[in-house]
Amino acid sequence: MVNSGIKEVVKSKYGEAARRVAAGERGGCGTQASAIPCCDPISSNLYQAGEITGVPQQAVAASLGCGNPTALAQLNAGETVLDLGSGGGIDVLLSARSVGPTGKAFGLDMTDEMLELARENQRKAGVQNVEFLNGEIENIPLPDNSVDVVISNCVINLSADKDRVLREAFRVLRPGGRFAVSDVVVRGPVPADIRRSVELWVGCVAGALEEGEYRSKLAAAGFEEIEVEPTRVYGVEDARQFLTAQGMDVDAIAPQVEGKFASAFIRARKPVEPQANTVQH
């Protein structure tokens, strides 16, 4: 019931965000009537102007991420990429550009309104090597060993079953494939009541993993070469307005919050299956 409840909250809020974008508003942070209860600087200034040239404005407006995984994943021509929680499609469109006509970019999302928006953005961009799939990141509708790179932009923290998500990502990756996601992480101990309030701001739904826990879950799923690289560390001033609205004494809790939450780029690799395991007939 808890997992189902979280999923419905996420679908509702991101569906509302997509409807706002379709109506000409910005979908996430930075709008007074935002559907998503987070605010700048989480999802502002993530993309360089040159990167988003030719990308439909509604794809940019619907970006609710916390990083820029396509810039950090080092995508290569001809690769197949899967974006978990693809939203309005900005990272899928950027990935399609990077892998070129011989490659392919899949976007996976469970929110009908976001999928409709993403497909419209694909049509506007005139991009052919893209396919948006309706489904959940805990149950990826792709076969085993079918993609070269799994990316995601501040979505895995929204899942109530992160272990399942990471196992699914491992399953669909080809041997030697790469996991390259942006996500929110917690750095060190934070009192539970403060953590809950700050996570609502930082991750939109309380669920960000502690950095070491993220590493452990990736290893348990089978990944190797695991790296967690902070890309934007948040201070108490970033969350002051939100925390004050929650009735919290920001100056009193500042020492327990400062620098404890960050956007990070998380890398890992699926091991290459050793040739020795091949059965000879």
Short mmCIF file of C-alpha atoms in Angstrom, two decimals:
data_model
loop_
_atom_site.label_atom_id
_atom_site.label_comp_id
_atom_site.label_asym_id
_atom_site.label_seq_id
_atom_site.Cartn_x
_atom_site.Cartn_y
_atom_site.Cartn_z
CA MET A 1 0.00 0.00 0.00
CA VAL A 2 2.88 2.37 0.83
CA ASN A 3 4.58 1.70 -2.51
CA SER A 4 1.29 2.13 -4.34
CA GLY A 5 0.61 5.40 -2.53
CA ILE A 6 3.98 6.87 -3.45
CA LYS A 7 3.52 5.84 -7.07
CA GLU A 8 0.12 7.52 -7.28
CA VAL A 9 1.47 10.74 -5.75
CA VAL A 10 4.28 10.82 -8.31
CA LYS A 11 1.93 10.11 -11.23
CA SER A 12 -0.48 12.80 -10.09
CA LYS A 13 2.11 15.52 -9.58
CA TYR A 14 4.03 14.81 -12.78
CA GLY A 15 0.81 14.57 -14.74
CA GLU A 16 -0.14 18.01 -13.43
CA ALA A 17 3.31 19.31 -14.35
CA ALA A 18 2.87 18.03 -17.93
CA ARG A 19 -0.53 19.69 -18.20
CA ARG A 20 0.96 23.00 -17.04
CA VAL A 21 3.70 22.80 -19.66
CA ALA A 22 1.18 21.95 -22.37
CA ALA A 23 -0.74 25.06 -21.30
CA GLY A 24 2.35 27.20 -21.75
CA GLU A 25 3.64 27.30 -18.18
CA ARG A 26 6.88 25.93 -16.74
CA GLY A 27 6.28 22.51 -15.24
CA GLY A 28 8.57 22.45 -12.26
CA CYS A 29 10.71 24.66 -10.14
CA GLY A 30 10.61 28.39 -10.48
CA THR A 31 6.86 28.85 -10.82
CA GLN A 32 4.72 30.06 -7.96
CA ALA A 33 2.00 27.53 -8.77
CA SER A 34 4.41 24.66 -9.35
CA ALA A 35 2.97 21.17 -9.25
CA ILE A 36 6.27 19.89 -7.89
CA PRO A 37 7.13 21.05 -4.37
CA CYS A 38 10.78 21.74 -5.06
CA CYS A 39 12.36 24.96 -6.21
CA ASP A 40 15.51 26.44 -7.69
CA PRO A 41 18.36 25.63 -7.84
CA ILE A 42 17.44 21.95 -8.14
CA SER A 43 16.34 21.95 -11.77
CA SER A 44 17.59 25.30 -13.04
CA ASN A 45 20.60 25.93 -15.27
CA LEU A 46 21.24 22.25 -15.99
CA TYR A 47 21.76 22.57 -19.75
CA GLN A 48 24.07 24.84 -21.71
CA ALA A 49 22.39 27.00 -24.34
CA GLY A 50 24.24 25.25 -27.15
CA GLU A 51 23.04 21.84 -25.96
CA ILE A 52 19.35 22.64 -26.23
CA THR A 53 19.48 24.37 -29.62
CA GLY A 54 16.78 22.72 -31.71
CA VAL A 55 15.09 21.10 -28.71
CA PRO A 56 11.39 22.09 -28.41
CA GLN A 57 10.79 24.67 -25.70
CA GLN A 58 8.18 22.47 -24.04
CA ALA A 59 10.79 19.73 -23.56
CA VAL A 60 13.03 22.23 -21.79
CA ALA A 61 10.13 23.61 -19.72
CA ALA A 62 9.15 20.12 -18.61
CA SER A 63 12.65 19.28 -17.37
CA LEU A 64 12.31 18.37 -13.70
CA GLY A 65 15.72 16.78 -13.23
CA CYS A 66 18.65 17.56 -10.97
CA GLY A 67 21.50 17.06 -13.42
CA ASN A 68 22.51 16.55 -17.02
CA PRO A 69 23.22 12.82 -17.48
CA THR A 70 23.51 13.05 -21.27
CA ALA A 71 26.47 15.41 -20.94
CA LEU A 72 28.23 13.14 -18.44
CA ALA A 73 27.41 9.70 -19.84
CA GLN A 74 29.79 10.00 -22.83
CA LEU A 75 27.38 8.49 -25.33
CA ASN A 76 28.79 7.09 -28.55
CA ALA A 77 27.44 6.82 -32.09
CA GLY A 78 25.42 3.66 -32.65
CA GLU A 79 24.62 2.99 -28.99
CA THR A 80 21.17 2.18 -27.59
CA VAL A 81 20.19 4.35 -24.61
CA LEU A 82 17.31 3.98 -22.13
CA ASP A 83 16.13 6.93 -20.02
CA LEU A 84 14.26 5.87 -16.88
CA GLY A 85 11.48 8.33 -16.08
CA SER A 86 11.87 10.30 -19.29
CA GLY A 87 9.25 12.98 -18.56
CA GLY A 88 8.93 15.56 -21.32
CA GLY A 89 11.72 13.88 -23.26
CA ILE A 90 14.61 16.34 -23.12
CA ASP A 91 17.27 13.78 -22.16
CA VAL A 92 15.95 11.28 -24.71
CA LEU A 93 16.14 13.85 -27.50
CA LEU A 94 19.66 14.87 -26.46
CA SER A 95 20.70 11.20 -26.28
CA ALA A 96 19.29 10.55 -29.76
CA ARG A 97 21.41 13.37 -31.09
CA SER A 98 24.53 11.91 -29.44
CA VAL A 99 24.09 8.32 -30.66
CA GLY A 100 23.15 9.43 -34.16
CA PRO A 101 21.00 7.71 -36.79
CA THR A 102 22.67 4.33 -36.23
CA GLY A 103 21.77 4.44 -32.53
CA LYS A 104 18.48 4.59 -30.65
CA ALA A 105 17.11 6.29 -27.55
CA PHE A 106 14.23 4.86 -25.52
CA GLY A 107 12.30 6.88 -22.96
CA LEU A 108 10.29 5.09 -20.25
CA ASP A 109 7.60 6.86 -18.24
CA MET A 110 4.45 5.82 -16.38
CA THR A 111 2.62 9.15 -16.68
CA ASP A 112 0.30 9.36 -19.68
CA GLU A 113 0.42 13.16 -19.82
CA MET A 114 4.22 13.19 -19.85
CA LEU A 115 4.33 10.55 -22.59
CA GLU A 116 1.91 12.58 -24.71
CA LEU A 117 4.05 15.68 -24.20
CA ALA A 118 7.26 13.78 -25.00
CA ARG A 119 5.87 12.32 -28.21
CA GLU A 120 4.71 15.76 -29.30
CA ASN A 121 8.21 17.10 -28.58
CA GLN A 122 9.66 14.28 -30.66
CA ARG A 123 7.38 15.23 -33.56
CA LYS A 124 8.37 18.89 -33.26
CA ALA A 125 12.06 18.00 -33.18
CA GLY A 126 11.71 15.67 -36.18
CA VAL A 127 13.76 12.97 -34.47
CA GLN A 128 13.33 9.43 -35.82
CA ASN A 129 15.63 7.30 -33.64
CA VAL A 130 13.48 7.69 -30.50
CA GLU A 131 10.76 5.56 -28.93
CA PHE A 132 8.79 6.42 -25.81
CA LEU A 133 7.49 3.47 -23.78
CA ASN A 134 4.66 3.40 -21.25
CA GLY A 135 5.71 1.55 -18.12
CA GLU A 136 7.28 1.60 -14.70
CA ILE A 137 10.99 1.76 -13.97
CA GLU A 138 10.53 -1.19 -11.60
CA ASN A 139 9.33 -3.30 -14.56
CA ILE A 140 11.18 -2.20 -17.68
CA PRO A 141 9.36 -3.41 -20.84
CA LEU A 142 12.54 -4.31 -22.72
CA PRO A 143 14.33 -7.66 -23.11
CA ASP A 144 17.48 -8.74 -21.31
CA ASN A 145 20.81 -7.43 -22.62
CA SER A 146 19.18 -4.95 -25.00
CA VAL A 147 20.69 -1.52 -24.21
CA ASP A 148 24.19 -0.09 -23.93
CA VAL A 149 23.51 2.74 -21.49
CA VAL A 150 20.85 3.40 -18.83
CA ILE A 151 20.41 7.06 -17.89
CA SER A 152 17.97 8.79 -15.55
CA ASN A 153 17.53 12.32 -14.24
CA CYS A 154 16.44 12.60 -10.62
CA VAL A 155 13.82 9.85 -10.90
CA ILE A 156 15.19 6.77 -9.12
CA ASN A 157 14.89 8.64 -5.81
CA LEU A 158 11.13 8.76 -6.44
CA SER A 159 10.78 4.96 -6.51
CA ALA A 160 9.63 3.08 -3.43
CA ASP A 161 11.54 -0.04 -4.59
CA LYS A 162 14.99 1.17 -5.63
CA ASP A 163 16.51 -2.33 -5.40
CA ARG A 164 14.05 -3.53 -8.03
CA VAL A 165 14.84 -0.55 -10.28
CA LEU A 166 18.58 -1.24 -10.10
CA ARG A 167 18.09 -4.97 -10.78
CA GLU A 168 15.95 -4.13 -13.80
CA ALA A 169 18.55 -1.67 -15.09
CA PHE A 170 21.20 -4.39 -14.71
CA ARG A 171 18.99 -6.91 -16.53
CA VAL A 172 18.40 -4.80 -19.64
CA LEU A 173 22.01 -3.69 -19.97
CA ARG A 174 24.29 -5.64 -22.25
CA PRO A 175 27.45 -7.10 -20.70
CA GLY A 176 29.83 -4.18 -20.29
CA GLY A 177 26.89 -1.74 -20.44
CA ARG A 178 26.90 1.49 -18.45
CA PHE A 179 24.64 2.89 -15.74
CA ALA A 180 24.94 6.70 -15.81
CA VAL A 181 22.32 8.62 -13.84
CA SER A 182 21.83 11.92 -12.07
CA ASP A 183 20.10 11.64 -8.73
CA VAL A 184 19.81 13.26 -5.31
CA VAL A 185 21.92 11.73 -2.53
CA VAL A 186 22.24 12.34 1.20
CA ARG A 187 25.75 12.86 2.54
CA GLY A 188 26.06 11.81 6.15
CA PRO A 189 23.59 11.68 9.04
CA VAL A 190 20.64 14.08 9.15
CA PRO A 191 17.94 14.01 11.89
CA ALA A 192 14.86 12.19 10.60
CA ASP A 193 12.39 15.09 10.94
CA ILE A 194 14.74 17.51 9.18
CA ARG A 195 15.58 14.94 6.53
CA ARG A 196 11.92 14.44 5.68
CA SER A 197 11.33 18.17 5.22
CA VAL A 198 14.47 18.80 3.20
CA GLU A 199 13.87 15.75 1.02
CA LEU A 200 10.45 17.11 0.07
CA TRP A 201 12.29 20.12 -1.31
CA VAL A 202 15.29 18.34 -2.75
CA GLY A 203 13.73 15.18 -4.18
CA CYS A 204 10.06 16.13 -4.55
CA VAL A 205 9.17 12.93 -2.67
CA ALA A 206 11.11 11.83 0.40
CA GLY A 207 13.30 9.01 -0.83
CA ALA A 208 16.87 10.13 -1.52
CA LEU A 209 19.44 7.48 -0.63
CA GLU A 210 22.51 8.04 1.48
CA GLU A 211 25.60 7.96 -0.75
CA GLY A 212 27.00 4.76 0.76
CA GLU A 213 23.60 3.05 0.57
CA TYR A 214 23.38 3.88 -3.15
CA ARG A 215 26.76 2.24 -3.68
CA SER A 216 25.70 -0.84 -1.72
CA LYS A 217 22.46 -1.27 -3.63
CA LEU A 218 24.27 -0.99 -6.98
CA ALA A 219 26.79 -3.61 -5.88
CA ALA A 220 23.99 -5.91 -4.67
CA ALA A 221 22.34 -5.62 -8.11
CA GLY A 222 25.59 -6.85 -9.68
CA PHE A 223 27.24 -3.62 -10.82
CA GLU A 224 30.95 -2.87 -10.62
CA GLU A 225 33.15 0.22 -11.11
CA ILE A 226 30.71 2.24 -8.99
CA GLU A 227 31.35 5.99 -8.65
CA VAL A 228 29.29 8.74 -7.00
CA GLU A 229 30.38 12.23 -8.10
CA PRO A 230 28.58 15.23 -6.51
CA THR A 231 27.68 17.78 -9.17
CA ARG A 232 25.76 20.33 -7.06
CA VAL A 233 25.85 20.48 -3.26
CA TYR A 234 22.92 22.26 -1.62
CA GLY A 235 23.19 24.62 1.31
CA VAL A 236 20.54 25.73 3.73
CA GLU A 237 20.03 28.98 1.80
CA ASP A 238 18.86 26.95 -1.18
CA ALA A 239 15.97 25.60 0.87
CA ARG A 240 15.32 28.59 3.15
CA GLN A 241 12.01 29.66 1.60
CA PHE A 242 10.61 26.14 1.54
CA LEU A 243 11.73 25.27 5.07
CA THR A 244 10.40 28.54 6.48
CA ALA A 245 7.02 27.77 4.89
CA GLN A 246 7.15 24.41 6.67
CA GLY A 247 7.45 26.25 9.99
CA MET A 248 11.09 25.33 10.59
CA ASP A 249 13.70 27.60 12.20
CA VAL A 250 16.16 27.57 9.33
CA ASP A 251 19.06 29.19 11.22
CA ALA A 252 18.71 26.68 14.04
CA ILE A 253 18.88 23.64 11.76
CA ALA A 254 21.47 25.06 9.35
CA PRO A 255 24.44 23.17 10.85
CA GLN A 256 22.59 19.86 10.40
CA VAL A 257 21.57 20.55 6.80
CA GLU A 258 24.44 22.49 5.22
CA GLY A 259 26.12 20.39 2.54
CA LYS A 260 24.25 17.20 3.44
CA PHE A 261 22.15 16.99 0.25
CA ALA A 262 23.55 16.94 -3.25
CA SER A 263 22.80 16.16 -6.84
CA ALA A 264 25.27 13.54 -7.98
CA PHE A 265 26.29 11.74 -11.13
CA ILE A 266 26.30 8.01 -10.42
CA ARG A 267 28.26 5.67 -12.68
CA ALA A 268 28.50 1.90 -12.70
CA ARG A 269 29.10 -0.88 -15.20
CA LYS A 270 27.60 -4.31 -15.81
CA PRO A 271 30.46 -6.84 -15.85
CA VAL A 272 31.47 -8.39 -19.13
CA GLU A 273 30.60 -12.07 -18.99
CA PRO A 274 33.85 -14.08 -18.92
CA GLN A 275 34.49 -16.20 -21.98
CA ALA A 276 35.25 -19.15 -19.70
CA ASN A 277 31.55 -19.45 -18.91
CA THR A 278 30.71 -20.26 -22.51
CA VAL A 279 29.64 -23.89 -22.84
CA GLN A 280 31.34 -25.72 -25.65
CA HIS A 281 29.39 -28.35 -27.60
#
